[in-house]
Amino acid sequence: MTTMKTIFLAWQNPLDRTWFPIGRLTF
């Protein structure tokens, strides 16, 4: 699943705070 990968990336990248909200929105 692409969504899961996006969330994983956001979680793995704590420095990228912008990814956090994006991953949550995609979920």
Backbone as numpy.savetxt, mean C-alpha at the origin, in Angstrom:
# Nx Ny Nz CAx CAy CAz Cx Cy Cz
-3.20 -11.38 -6.65 -4.03 -10.17 -6.65 -3.16 -8.90 -6.65
-3.53 -7.95 -7.47 -2.75 -6.72 -7.55 -2.99 -5.85 -6.32
-4.20 -5.88 -5.81 -4.53 -5.07 -4.64 -3.69 -5.49 -3.44
-3.58 -6.80 -3.25 -2.80 -7.31 -2.12 -1.34 -6.86 -2.23
-0.82 -6.90 -3.44 0.57 -6.50 -3.66 0.76 -5.03 -3.33
-0.22 -4.20 -3.68 -0.13 -2.77 -3.41 -0.10 -2.52 -1.92
-0.95 -3.23 -1.18 -1.00 -3.06 0.27 0.32 -3.51 0.88
0.82 -4.64 0.40 2.07 -5.19 0.92 3.22 -4.20 0.73
3.24 -3.60 -0.46 4.28 -2.62 -0.76 4.19 -1.44 0.18
2.96 -1.00 0.42 2.74 0.15 1.30 3.19 -0.19 2.72
2.89 -1.39 3.15 3.26 -1.82 4.50 4.76 -1.99 4.63
5.35 -2.53 3.58 6.80 -2.75 3.59 7.56 -1.43 3.50
6.92 -0.42 2.91 7.55 0.89 2.76 6.95 1.90 3.74
7.40 1.86 4.99 6.88 2.78 6.01 7.29 4.22 5.72
8.38 4.38 4.99 8.86 5.72 4.66 7.93 6.40 3.66
7.32 5.57 2.82 6.39 6.12 1.82 4.99 6.24 2.41
4.75 7.32 3.09 3.46 7.50 3.75 2.35 7.70 2.70
2.73 8.14 1.52 1.73 8.39 0.47 1.13 7.06 0.00
1.91 6.00 0.08 1.43 4.69 -0.38 0.40 4.11 0.58
0.55 4.46 1.85 -0.37 3.91 2.86 -1.83 4.19 2.52
-2.21 5.46 2.31 -3.60 5.81 1.98 -4.02 5.23 0.63
-3.10 5.17 -0.31 -3.41 4.65 -1.64 -3.77 3.17 -1.54
-2.96 2.42 -0.81 -3.22 1.00 -0.64 -4.55 0.75 0.05
-4.86 1.59 1.03 -6.11 1.44 1.76 -7.29 1.72 0.85
-7.13 2.68 -0.03 -8.21 3.05 -0.96 -8.43 1.93 -1.98
-7.35 1.31 -2.40 -7.46 0.25 -3.40 -8.13 -0.97 -2.79
-7.87 -1.21 -1.52 -8.43 -2.37 -0.84 -9.95 -2.25 -0.79
